[in-house]
Amino acid sequence: MSNNTFGTHLCLTTFGESHGKSIGGILDGCPSGIVLDLSKIQGALDLRKPGTSTLTSARKEKDQVEIFSGLFEGKTTGMPIGFRIENKDVKTKDYERLKEVYRPSHADYTYAQKYGIRDYRGGGRQSARETANWVVAGSIAKQILKKESLNITTEITQVGPLKKSEYPKDFLTLMSKLILETKQEGDSLGGIISCKVTNMPIGLGEPIFNKLQARLAMAMLSINAAKGFDIGSGFGGAALKGSENNDAFTKNTSGTISTQTNHSGGVQGGISNGNDLEFRVAFKAPSSILKKQKTINIHKQEVELQVRGRHDPCVLPRALPIVEAMTALVLADFYLLHKLSKA
Amino acid sequence: MSNNTFGTHLCLTTFGESHGKSIGGILDGCPSGIVLDLSKIQGALDLRKPGTSTLTSARKEKDQVEIFSGLFEGKTTGMPIGFRIENKDVKTKDYERLKEVYRPSHADYTYAQKYGIRDYRGGGRQSARETANWVVAGSIAKQILKKESLNITTEITQVGPLKKSEYPKDFLTLMSKLILETKQEGDSLGGIISCKVTNMPIGLGEPIFNKLQARLAMAMLSINAAKGFDIGSGFGGAALKGSENNDAFTKNTSGTISTQTNHSGGVQGGISNGNDLEFRVAFKAPSSILKKQKTINIHKQEVELQVRGRHDPCVLPRALPIVEAMTALVLADFYLLHKLSKA
Amino acid sequence: MSNNTFGTHLCLTTFGESHGKSIGGILDGCPSGIVLDLSKIQGALDLRKPGTSTLTSARKEKDQVEIFSGLFEGKTTGMPIGFRIENKDVKTKDYERLKEVYRPSHADYTYAQKYGIRDYRGGGRQSARETANWVVAGSIAKQILKKESLNITTEITQVGPLKKSEYPKDFLTLMSKLILETKQEGDSLGGIISCKVTNMPIGLGEPIFNKLQARLAMAMLSINAAKGFDIGSGFGGAALKGSENNDAFTKNTSGTISTQTNHSGGVQGGISNGNDLEFRVAFKAPSSILKKQKTINIHKQEVELQVRGRHDPCVLPRALPIVEAMTALVLADFYLLHKLSKA
Amino acid sequence: MSNNTFGTHLCLTTFGESHGKSIGGILDGCPSGIVLDLSKIQGALDLRKPGTSTLTSARKEKDQVEIFSGLFEGKTTGMPIGFRIENKDVKTKDYERLKEVYRPSHADYTYAQKYGIRDYRGGGRQSARETANWVVAGSIAKQILKKESLNITTEITQVGPLKKSEYPKDFLTLMSKLILETKQEGDSLGGIISCKVTNMPIGLGEPIFNKLQARLAMAMLSINAAKGFDIGSGFGGAALKGSENNDAFTKNTSGTISTQTNHSGGVQGGISNGNDLEFRVAFKAPSSILKKQKTINIHKQEVELQVRGRHDPCVLPRALPIVEAMTALVLADFYLLHKLSKA
């Protein structure tokens, strides 16, 4: 099994380093006959793109996706969809200075130890640039799901210590202010992204080792800087009693069954129950900060590091489409697999 | 890819329902030549067993593992290890009453919807009885890792609202008291388990879609009642700035490299960095409570449910060996895969 | 990916050695709602069983399959089907003499070299006893396919130098005579099994690396003593010109499309075309012969070997249900996967 | 599991249609630290290229491979190797005429039935153009194996009815003559390719369902127009007795163990035994012939078909590097997996 492949039937396999010629991937398992809107794929990429706001990195990547295969006269053919995104505006010089330094809390040290060689330019394969591939695949996944009316939404619910629940009205203003202040300090911020999927079909997710929440957790913890995942009442719910946390079934006036609460976050026993899917992802602050840091180089000497280059003071605005893409990939995969549940 | 298989090279495939004849599994990918201590496997199972304390379910399962293959004269042969555990002390009658009822926050409803049929006896395949299989495999995984001196420890750090950090001295006493009180109320409790692995080798974990933290998250969210996972500074760390959260490298007097802090929880870029692996798993309170609940039956009628039977008021004491087992499976798998990193 | 797992969605994972406690397996991916006829599974096993004829080994294995899971009130539940077959009538003493000898053309030497340890009793995991597991799974696979009217038949078309095409009338009589004569000589015979599947659905098989003929070839070459596979005109067809070998499409009086010939053997581009699936499997003569042979022992000494025990002079009669089982597994897997071809 | 992925640990995933923008793939699982000679990859592609001889198609594809990732300063980094080959000299007009016709013994009909849509231009994904991807990956696989001194050689041993064994001296001359004559007739020829691997390491191949011969059979039957595979004495050996076919072990004067014959073709129990690996692949004559043929169109009308365009009268000369590439992929994968056999 490839370590660069995600999915059970709908499989995304990717390649590419931050400062190589291009990144790209192959999405296999897409059924034939889906009218694919390429402008939506490009649109999703544009949302992820840096350089669009003072809140994100100033780097201007022109993320133009090229699709090579798997389409004929606008429709999917059932064949693998190969694509790539060229790496432009690559300033490798910014990284020359770093070739001998292990940046704190980056993967420089672990890659070097594991592989004995590393592409130090822009972080190489460890760079979040890889996630542009995921956004392409996620956008196709959404179009596979189009028949279903499900709707994936993501929002930032915490930035640094600032919680939306505490400032529901002014959150966006306060958040922007906090990010800009932190940028000026040369520092960075973490936070929490909340994802909600409405109009969920019942039956997505596969017990025992391919449960919906387990696969989502894996998907989310694959995202650079992600450090936590919880679903439904999650970590907070650990404090509740069973009688408080159980979602009581009730019969609606329309005769359908639903639950009075959704502490389960839309999943029971690894399978979606038709309620909204609700989960959260915790991100650490980006490791690249402009403040001086003490560290070690490859010769085991203590050195002082001052990162330059164009870095995001907070990854959350750009992580929103990534969380959405990975959610779409997970759901589309389970949507296909579910067709095989019953004889 | 089988939904009942876990692992990349070291693969556990399992079967079994709570009230079927037996449960069991096949562990494939175990190298030859390992002296396997069968008493340790049985010992791990005994730790998970209910009925050993007033804090856990009164059910007395005799979990005796039978190993069928993959061993010769006490050593592994490189062949798959087949095993099973018979289901004894099964009281199906306790469940007859439940065959038409969807228990709140159980998987009764989702299984019924997804498969159109369900084994209602003891929860069938959705039962946590399945985790006995994982404990068997996890114990073998630990013995694969024996050459390495790594040490996996787990502890309960929160039960209901009671946090160990707030009562470091009296935590166990207070916890026992709280669980017994809640049991008497006919209610149940969730909590948090913290896992730490010391003496971690460097290099375990495989980017991009098989990162150590992603695979651990998947493993933990596979456990019944688990609702959250975080690693290192995790959800709490989302509030920290980069300058606070970064783990500065430092040179030890012995000449080795380490970090001053471990906010990363032992992983960078999906690969272990040699620091202690530290993560937490949040569990909801068990859905089976003795208090009366309103719910719906398969005829869409509103009914009152009073669960009887032998249920755990709090799963955390019994979940400790399960967290440990799944951690060992993940680490042993990556330990083997890492041998293929370099030419 | 497990080396002891076969299949893409319908996955069989097996364990067991010839003289261990038992062999068995887990069949995962079976849809829910199939009424499973257990007597058919046992019936298929009985066909494979030795000791039923003077043509086969005198060993009397009582191959009784026990099914542990995945069934509820006679129907599949969508959960994995765990099963095992106990090893009875095991005469390990027959093999004690062989523990230090590498039998010619057996896997004794390669297992010893690869794993540094081997279970010499009855060949351990290399024994064809493993195929009893396949017969169990294959019988379930056939029941998955029951909705389709396809029919799998196998026959011996060559034994040693004796070809059915040359003696179409007397073939069975001549074959029995030849096998008995060879048995008396203490020697053994190979041959060819031909398999035909009628009423094939169109669309089974998945390009590019999961083609129907490729997966069948893999399945057949997994069978002990199998040394060749061809489909349609196969090796013989290599001598034909394109104009002779092409299957011309024609329109039937009923308006349907078919081909005038079936040199393709029912597959084009890796996908079934609705014609009969026709392929052949070549088997070598069993390596266990009663004649004296010179060989080498584990101390690298030249020794004389005289195999005793109960051995088949010709595996083909017992291989028929195995070929059939593996064909059914391949077809049922592709039958399920095909449901995902179109949106 | 992706249908467009081949391999267990060393995994090739591919995309691309004959007349799309480009074809390409991702090779994952390559260890770090291998000095990769890119000119060898291009050299292997050049061998496969048509238009180099009167014996093969006149089409002049400029098969220039671009490698996008996985390399740093000339060495592999352990990261996936992404590559593509642009489709140039594409004459789609040649195929416009065929868009409504099902060519006999091509996959036009089966793709149309399975997917409800097909890219008719040059056969789309069913085209043998895909094998250029395999040659790229196979060349990298060979370089992974470079430490081992194994040597893969392939030769044509039969073309149409002409067998090398019958004309050992004049075979190449007679073959060329036969191919040119058949080309002038507007017809095509099949044949047999024999592959031999010398200096084989012991221990490659993984029982039970990933045996060396089974994986090779799968690889070979994935090649367009391949209809058969056998190993060692193969189909011919089916006529031999056990006493004739067994490979007797013997002790060499140097003290090493070898066998007097190699009827096993280098494999026992699915594992290489150190003898030469010897197998054969049967190919049918190409389905595209210039002679007029009767067939059916998508409206179920009988039509007369005269294929034009540039077609190979015999695929065997161009199939040699493909057989070699797939062999290298299989062996390199098993070479890596074997490192995990023993503790």
PDB file of N, CA, C and O in Angstrom, chain C residues 3 105 110 114 185 187-188 203 206 209-211 222 227 229 231 241-243 246-247 251 264 268 287 293 300 338, chain D residues 3 105 110 114 185 187-188 203 206 209-211 222 227 229 231 241-243 246-247 251 264 268 287 293 300 338:
ATOM      1  N   ASN C   3       0.055 -10.396   2.510  1.00  0.00           N
ATOM      2  CA  ASN C   3       0.388 -11.426   1.521  1.00  0.00           C
ATOM      3  C   ASN C   3      -0.535 -12.629   1.608  1.00  0.00           C
ATOM      4  O   ASN C   3      -0.498 -13.496   0.754  1.00  0.00           O
ATOM      5  N   SER C 105      11.988 -30.182  -5.335  1.00  0.00           N
ATOM      6  CA  SER C 105      10.857 -29.457  -5.933  1.00  0.00           C
ATOM      7  C   SER C 105       9.728 -29.143  -4.947  1.00  0.00           C
ATOM      8  O   SER C 105       8.641 -28.749  -5.355  1.00  0.00           O
ATOM      9  N   THR C 110      13.278 -23.228   0.069  1.00  0.00           N
ATOM     10  CA  THR C 110      13.027 -21.785  -0.062  1.00  0.00           C
ATOM     11  C   THR C 110      12.447 -21.193   1.229  1.00  0.00           C
ATOM     12  O   THR C 110      12.835 -20.098   1.630  1.00  0.00           O
ATOM     13  N   LYS C 114      14.302 -18.306   3.290  1.00  0.00           N
ATOM     14  CA  LYS C 114      13.638 -17.007   3.415  1.00  0.00           C
ATOM     15  C   LYS C 114      13.367 -16.648   4.867  1.00  0.00           C
ATOM     16  O   LYS C 114      13.537 -15.507   5.273  1.00  0.00           O
ATOM     17  N   GLU C 185       3.815 -47.454  -9.658  1.00  0.00           N
ATOM     18  CA  GLU C 185       5.242 -47.194  -9.907  1.00  0.00           C
ATOM     19  C   GLU C 185       5.844 -46.318  -8.808  1.00  0.00           C
ATOM     20  O   GLU C 185       7.053 -46.093  -8.797  1.00  0.00           O
ATOM     21  N   ASP C 187       5.202 -43.186  -8.714  1.00  0.00           N
ATOM     22  CA  ASP C 187       5.487 -41.929  -9.405  1.00  0.00           C
ATOM     23  C   ASP C 187       4.230 -41.051  -9.408  1.00  0.00           C
ATOM     24  O   ASP C 187       3.228 -41.381  -8.761  1.00  0.00           O
ATOM     25  N   SER C 188       4.280 -39.920 -10.071  1.00  0.00           N
ATOM     26  CA  SER C 188       3.136 -38.991 -10.070  1.00  0.00           C
ATOM     27  C   SER C 188       2.947 -38.356 -11.441  1.00  0.00           C
ATOM     28  O   SER C 188       3.825 -38.432 -12.296  1.00  0.00           O
ATOM     29  N   GLY C 203     -18.876  -6.864 -18.478  1.00  0.00           N
ATOM     30  CA  GLY C 203     -18.380  -5.751 -17.665  1.00  0.00           C
ATOM     31  C   GLY C 203     -17.546  -6.144 -16.460  1.00  0.00           C
ATOM     32  O   GLY C 203     -17.102  -5.266 -15.714  1.00  0.00           O
ATOM     33  N   GLU C 206     -11.369  -5.058 -14.279  1.00  0.00           N
ATOM     34  CA  GLU C 206     -11.073  -3.635 -14.125  1.00  0.00           C
ATOM     35  C   GLU C 206      -9.714  -3.307 -14.742  1.00  0.00           C
ATOM     36  O   GLU C 206      -8.683  -3.728 -14.244  1.00  0.00           O
ATOM     37  N   PHE C 209      -4.591  -2.533 -14.113  1.00  0.00           N
ATOM     38  CA  PHE C 209      -3.810  -3.526 -13.375  1.00  0.00           C
ATOM     39  C   PHE C 209      -4.697  -4.490 -12.608  1.00  0.00           C
ATOM     40  O   PHE C 209      -4.233  -5.145 -11.674  1.00  0.00           O
ATOM     41  N   ASN C 210      -5.954  -4.536 -12.940  1.00  0.00           N
ATOM     42  CA  ASN C 210      -6.848  -5.482 -12.279  1.00  0.00           C
ATOM     43  C   ASN C 210      -7.738  -6.129 -13.342  1.00  0.00           C
ATOM     44  O   ASN C 210      -8.925  -6.354 -13.119  1.00  0.00           O
ATOM     45  N   LYS C 211      -7.108  -6.429 -14.463  1.00  0.00           N
ATOM     46  CA  LYS C 211      -7.831  -7.034 -15.584  1.00  0.00           C
ATOM     47  C   LYS C 211      -8.335  -8.423 -15.192  1.00  0.00           C
ATOM     48  O   LYS C 211      -7.689  -9.123 -14.406  1.00  0.00           O
ATOM     49  N   SER C 222      -1.550 -19.163  -7.953  1.00  0.00           N
ATOM     50  CA  SER C 222      -1.428 -19.284  -6.496  1.00  0.00           C
ATOM     51  C   SER C 222      -1.659 -20.717  -6.036  1.00  0.00           C
ATOM     52  O   SER C 222      -1.295 -21.082  -4.913  1.00  0.00           O
ATOM     53  N   LYS C 227       1.618 -24.323 -12.896  1.00  0.00           N
ATOM     54  CA  LYS C 227       2.797 -23.783 -13.576  1.00  0.00           C
ATOM     55  C   LYS C 227       2.458 -22.978 -14.831  1.00  0.00           C
ATOM     56  O   LYS C 227       3.363 -22.455 -15.500  1.00  0.00           O
ATOM     57  N   PHE C 229      -0.943 -20.746 -17.175  1.00  0.00           N
ATOM     58  CA  PHE C 229      -2.306 -20.258 -17.358  1.00  0.00           C
ATOM     59  C   PHE C 229      -2.409 -19.708 -18.765  1.00  0.00           C
ATOM     60  O   PHE C 229      -1.511 -19.002 -19.206  1.00  0.00           O
ATOM     61  N   ILE C 231      -5.634 -18.188 -21.667  1.00  0.00           N
ATOM     62  CA  ILE C 231      -7.045 -17.844 -21.830  1.00  0.00           C
ATOM     63  C   ILE C 231      -7.372 -17.775 -23.318  1.00  0.00           C
ATOM     64  O   ILE C 231      -6.543 -17.341 -24.114  1.00  0.00           O
ATOM     65  N   LYS C 241      -2.817 -15.966 -37.238  1.00  0.00           N
ATOM     66  CA  LYS C 241      -2.772 -14.590 -37.727  1.00  0.00           C
ATOM     67  C   LYS C 241      -3.942 -13.799 -37.138  1.00  0.00           C
ATOM     68  O   LYS C 241      -4.961 -14.372 -36.724  1.00  0.00           O
ATOM     69  N   GLY C 242      -3.831 -12.499 -37.176  1.00  0.00           N
ATOM     70  CA  GLY C 242      -4.914 -11.633 -36.700  1.00  0.00           C
ATOM     71  C   GLY C 242      -6.231 -11.944 -37.392  1.00  0.00           C
ATOM     72  O   GLY C 242      -7.288 -12.015 -36.759  1.00  0.00           O
ATOM     73  N   SER C 243      -6.162 -12.171 -38.692  1.00  0.00           N
ATOM     74  CA  SER C 243      -7.397 -12.438 -39.448  1.00  0.00           C
ATOM     75  C   SER C 243      -8.032 -13.765 -39.024  1.00  0.00           C
ATOM     76  O   SER C 243      -9.231 -13.959 -39.191  1.00  0.00           O
ATOM     77  N   ASN C 246      -9.065 -13.013 -34.725  1.00  0.00           N
ATOM     78  CA  ASN C 246     -10.068 -12.002 -34.343  1.00  0.00           C
ATOM     79  C   ASN C 246     -11.458 -12.623 -34.248  1.00  0.00           C
ATOM     80  O   ASN C 246     -11.823 -13.474 -35.047  1.00  0.00           O
ATOM     81  N   ASP C 247     -12.213 -12.165 -33.267  1.00  0.00           N
ATOM     82  CA  ASP C 247     -13.595 -12.631 -33.091  1.00  0.00           C
ATOM     83  C   ASP C 247     -14.540 -11.625 -33.742  1.00  0.00           C
ATOM     84  O   ASP C 247     -14.800 -10.552 -33.179  1.00  0.00           O
ATOM     85  N   LYS C 251     -24.595  -9.847 -35.614  1.00  0.00           N
ATOM     86  CA  LYS C 251     -25.885  -9.521 -35.009  1.00  0.00           C
ATOM     87  C   LYS C 251     -26.747 -10.777 -35.059  1.00  0.00           C
ATOM     88  O   LYS C 251     -26.930 -11.372 -36.131  1.00  0.00           O
ATOM     89  N   SER C 264     -10.947 -15.026 -27.928  1.00  0.00           N
ATOM     90  CA  SER C 264     -10.572 -14.142 -26.814  1.00  0.00           C
ATOM     91  C   SER C 264     -10.821 -14.810 -25.462  1.00  0.00           C
ATOM     92  O   SER C 264     -10.326 -14.339 -24.444  1.00  0.00           O
ATOM     93  N   GLN C 268     -12.026  -8.931 -23.290  1.00  0.00           N
ATOM     94  CA  GLN C 268     -11.315  -7.985 -24.156  1.00  0.00           C
ATOM     95  C   GLN C 268     -10.949  -6.751 -23.344  1.00  0.00           C
ATOM     96  O   GLN C 268     -11.800  -6.161 -22.683  1.00  0.00           O
ATOM     97  N   SER C 287       5.359 -33.305  -6.378  1.00  0.00           N
ATOM     98  CA  SER C 287       6.775 -33.534  -6.090  1.00  0.00           C
ATOM     99  C   SER C 287       6.988 -34.716  -5.157  1.00  0.00           C
ATOM    100  O   SER C 287       8.064 -35.312  -5.140  1.00  0.00           O
ATOM    101  N   GLN C 293      14.879 -40.840  -4.186  1.00  0.00           N
ATOM    102  CA  GLN C 293      15.492 -39.686  -4.826  1.00  0.00           C
ATOM    103  C   GLN C 293      16.736 -39.275  -4.040  1.00  0.00           C
ATOM    104  O   GLN C 293      16.784 -39.400  -2.834  1.00  0.00           O
ATOM    105  N   LYS C 300      23.823 -29.800   4.560  1.00  0.00           N
ATOM    106  CA  LYS C 300      24.455 -29.806   3.240  1.00  0.00           C
ATOM    107  C   LYS C 300      25.100 -31.151   2.919  1.00  0.00           C
ATOM    108  O   LYS C 300      26.092 -31.220   2.183  1.00  0.00           O
ATOM    109  N   HIS C 338     -17.960  -3.910 -10.112  1.00  0.00           N
ATOM    110  CA  HIS C 338     -18.608  -3.373 -11.316  1.00  0.00           C
ATOM    111  C   HIS C 338     -19.771  -2.442 -10.972  1.00  0.00           C
ATOM    112  O   HIS C 338     -20.117  -1.549 -11.751  1.00  0.00           O
TER     113      HIS C 338
ATOM    114  N   ASN D   3      -7.393   0.331  -9.122  1.00  0.00           N
ATOM    115  CA  ASN D   3      -7.238  -0.602 -10.244  1.00  0.00           C
ATOM    116  C   ASN D   3      -6.119  -0.184 -11.182  1.00  0.00           C
ATOM    117  O   ASN D   3      -5.765  -0.918 -12.089  1.00  0.00           O
ATOM    118  N   SER D 105     -12.220  -7.917 -31.577  1.00  0.00           N
ATOM    119  CA  SER D 105     -11.171  -8.318 -30.622  1.00  0.00           C
ATOM    120  C   SER D 105     -10.428  -7.146 -29.994  1.00  0.00           C
ATOM    121  O   SER D 105      -9.391  -7.328 -29.362  1.00  0.00           O
ATOM    122  N   THR D 110     -16.354  -3.675 -24.916  1.00  0.00           N
ATOM    123  CA  THR D 110     -16.418  -3.906 -23.464  1.00  0.00           C
ATOM    124  C   THR D 110     -16.322  -2.583 -22.683  1.00  0.00           C
ATOM    125  O   THR D 110     -17.028  -2.390 -21.699  1.00  0.00           O
ATOM    126  N   LYS D 114     -19.225  -1.296 -20.245  1.00  0.00           N
ATOM    127  CA  LYS D 114     -18.934  -1.153 -18.813  1.00  0.00           C
ATOM    128  C   LYS D 114     -19.114   0.281 -18.334  1.00  0.00           C
ATOM    129  O   LYS D 114     -19.648   0.506 -17.245  1.00  0.00           O
ATOM    130  N   GLU D 185       0.462  -8.482 -46.490  1.00  0.00           N
ATOM    131  CA  GLU D 185      -0.880  -9.069 -46.601  1.00  0.00           C
ATOM    132  C   GLU D 185      -1.925  -8.223 -45.851  1.00  0.00           C
ATOM    133  O   GLU D 185      -3.117  -8.489 -45.945  1.00  0.00           O
ATOM    134  N   ASP D 187      -2.057  -8.307 -42.656  1.00  0.00           N
ATOM    135  CA  ASP D 187      -2.444  -9.177 -41.536  1.00  0.00           C
ATOM    136  C   ASP D 187      -1.453  -8.980 -40.381  1.00  0.00           C
ATOM    137  O   ASP D 187      -0.594  -8.093 -40.435  1.00  0.00           O
ATOM    138  N   SER D 188      -1.590  -9.761 -39.339  1.00  0.00           N
ATOM    139  CA  SER D 188      -0.728  -9.585 -38.166  1.00  0.00           C
ATOM    140  C   SER D 188      -0.358 -10.931 -37.564  1.00  0.00           C
ATOM    141  O   SER D 188      -0.978 -11.948 -37.877  1.00  0.00           O
ATOM    142  N   GLY D 203      14.798 -16.099  -2.093  1.00  0.00           N
ATOM    143  CA  GLY D 203      13.880 -15.539  -1.094  1.00  0.00           C
ATOM    144  C   GLY D 203      12.889 -14.514  -1.617  1.00  0.00           C
ATOM    145  O   GLY D 203      12.084 -13.993  -0.844  1.00  0.00           O
ATOM    146  N   GLU D 206       6.268 -13.930  -1.970  1.00  0.00           N
ATOM    147  CA  GLU D 206       5.635 -13.985  -0.653  1.00  0.00           C
ATOM    148  C   GLU D 206       4.434 -14.922  -0.691  1.00  0.00           C
ATOM    149  O   GLU D 206       3.431 -14.625  -1.328  1.00  0.00           O
ATOM    150  N   PHE D 209      -0.734 -15.560  -1.191  1.00  0.00           N
ATOM    151  CA  PHE D 209      -1.420 -14.922  -2.315  1.00  0.00           C
ATOM    152  C   PHE D 209      -0.552 -13.875  -3.002  1.00  0.00           C
ATOM    153  O   PHE D 209      -1.064 -13.023  -3.717  1.00  0.00           O
ATOM    154  N   ASN D 210       0.714 -13.899  -2.750  1.00  0.00           N
ATOM    155  CA  ASN D 210       1.620 -12.955  -3.413  1.00  0.00           C
ATOM    156  C   ASN D 210       2.862 -13.711  -3.858  1.00  0.00           C
ATOM    157  O   ASN D 210       3.983 -13.215  -3.744  1.00  0.00           O
ATOM    158  N   LYS D 211       2.614 -14.926  -4.359  1.00  0.00           N
ATOM    159  CA  LYS D 211       3.709 -15.784  -4.817  1.00  0.00           C
ATOM    160  C   LYS D 211       4.398 -15.146  -6.023  1.00  0.00           C
ATOM    161  O   LYS D 211       3.750 -14.465  -6.823  1.00  0.00           O
ATOM    162  N   SER D 222      -1.340  -8.530 -17.720  1.00  0.00           N
ATOM    163  CA  SER D 222      -1.783  -7.132 -17.806  1.00  0.00           C
ATOM    164  C   SER D 222      -1.346  -6.491 -19.119  1.00  0.00           C
ATOM    165  O   SER D 222      -1.872  -5.448 -19.503  1.00  0.00           O
ATOM    166  N   LYS D 227      -1.930 -13.503 -23.733  1.00  0.00           N
ATOM    167  CA  LYS D 227      -3.004 -14.494 -23.537  1.00  0.00           C
ATOM    168  C   LYS D 227      -2.559 -15.706 -22.735  1.00  0.00           C
ATOM    169  O   LYS D 227      -3.377 -16.611 -22.483  1.00  0.00           O
ATOM    170  N   PHE D 229       0.700 -17.451 -19.849  1.00  0.00           N
ATOM    171  CA  PHE D 229       1.931 -17.362 -19.057  1.00  0.00           C
ATOM    172  C   PHE D 229       2.250 -18.755 -18.569  1.00  0.00           C
ATOM    173  O   PHE D 229       1.363 -19.462 -18.097  1.00  0.00           O
ATOM    174  N   ILE D 231       5.653 -20.994 -16.426  1.00  0.00           N
ATOM    175  CA  ILE D 231       6.946 -20.869 -15.761  1.00  0.00           C
ATOM    176  C   ILE D 231       7.607 -22.236 -15.684  1.00  0.00           C
ATOM    177  O   ILE D 231       6.934 -23.258 -15.507  1.00  0.00           O
ATOM    178  N   LYS D 241       6.315 -36.953 -15.693  1.00  0.00           N
ATOM    179  CA  LYS D 241       6.086 -37.577 -14.390  1.00  0.00           C
ATOM    180  C   LYS D 241       6.868 -36.832 -13.297  1.00  0.00           C
ATOM    181  O   LYS D 241       7.856 -36.153 -13.603  1.00  0.00           O
ATOM    182  N   GLY D 242       6.476 -37.018 -12.074  1.00  0.00           N
ATOM    183  CA  GLY D 242       7.189 -36.402 -10.963  1.00  0.00           C
ATOM    184  C   GLY D 242       8.672 -36.750 -10.980  1.00  0.00           C
ATOM    185  O   GLY D 242       9.524 -35.888 -10.747  1.00  0.00           O
ATOM    186  N   SER D 243       8.975 -38.006 -11.271  1.00  0.00           N
ATOM    187  CA  SER D 243      10.380 -38.429 -11.266  1.00  0.00           C
ATOM    188  C   SER D 243      11.178 -37.739 -12.372  1.00  0.00           C
ATOM    189  O   SER D 243      12.394 -37.614 -12.270  1.00  0.00           O
ATOM    190  N   ASN D 246      10.932 -33.412 -11.186  1.00  0.00           N
ATOM    191  CA  ASN D 246      11.557 -32.928  -9.944  1.00  0.00           C
ATOM    192  C   ASN D 246      12.991 -32.454 -10.203  1.00  0.00           C
ATOM    193  O   ASN D 246      13.717 -33.055 -10.984  1.00  0.00           O
ATOM    194  N   ASP D 247      13.351 -31.372  -9.532  1.00  0.00           N
ATOM    195  CA  ASP D 247      14.711 -30.837  -9.637  1.00  0.00           C
ATOM    196  C   ASP D 247      15.526 -31.355  -8.462  1.00  0.00           C
ATOM    197  O   ASP D 247      15.381 -30.858  -7.339  1.00  0.00           O
ATOM    198  N   LYS D 251      25.095 -31.087  -4.371  1.00  0.00           N
ATOM    199  CA  LYS D 251      26.087 -30.242  -3.708  1.00  0.00           C
ATOM    200  C   LYS D 251      27.199 -29.965  -4.708  1.00  0.00           C
ATOM    201  O   LYS D 251      27.746 -30.893  -5.309  1.00  0.00           O
ATOM    202  N   SER D 264      11.475 -26.190 -12.359  1.00  0.00           N
ATOM    203  CA  SER D 264      10.652 -25.280 -11.552  1.00  0.00           C
ATOM    204  C   SER D 264      10.720 -23.856 -12.068  1.00  0.00           C
ATOM    205  O   SER D 264       9.898 -23.018 -11.698  1.00  0.00           O
ATOM    206  N   GLN D 268       9.993 -22.091  -6.008  1.00  0.00           N
ATOM    207  CA  GLN D 268       9.328 -23.176  -5.297  1.00  0.00           C
ATOM    208  C   GLN D 268       8.490 -22.619  -4.151  1.00  0.00           C
ATOM    209  O   GLN D 268       8.987 -21.847  -3.343  1.00  0.00           O
ATOM    210  N   SER D 287      -5.012  -7.105 -33.036  1.00  0.00           N
ATOM    211  CA  SER D 287      -6.374  -7.117 -33.579  1.00  0.00           C
ATOM    212  C   SER D 287      -6.529  -6.140 -34.737  1.00  0.00           C
ATOM    213  O   SER D 287      -7.411  -6.306 -35.583  1.00  0.00           O
ATOM    214  N   GLN D 293     -12.808  -6.337 -42.559  1.00  0.00           N
ATOM    215  CA  GLN D 293     -13.485  -7.225 -41.618  1.00  0.00           C
ATOM    216  C   GLN D 293     -14.947  -6.806 -41.480  1.00  0.00           C
ATOM    217  O   GLN D 293     -15.266  -5.626 -41.571  1.00  0.00           O
ATOM    218  N   LYS D 300     -25.861  -1.076 -33.646  1.00  0.00           N
ATOM    219  CA  LYS D 300     -26.140  -2.498 -33.877  1.00  0.00           C
ATOM    220  C   LYS D 300     -26.366  -2.814 -35.359  1.00  0.00           C
ATOM    221  O   LYS D 300     -27.137  -3.720 -35.690  1.00  0.00           O
ATOM    222  N   HIS D 338      11.206  -8.524   0.943  1.00  0.00           N
ATOM    223  CA  HIS D 338      11.982  -9.601   1.575  1.00  0.00           C
ATOM    224  C   HIS D 338      12.782  -9.102   2.784  1.00  0.00           C
ATOM    225  O   HIS D 338      13.098  -9.877   3.697  1.00  0.00           O
TER     226      HIS D 338
END
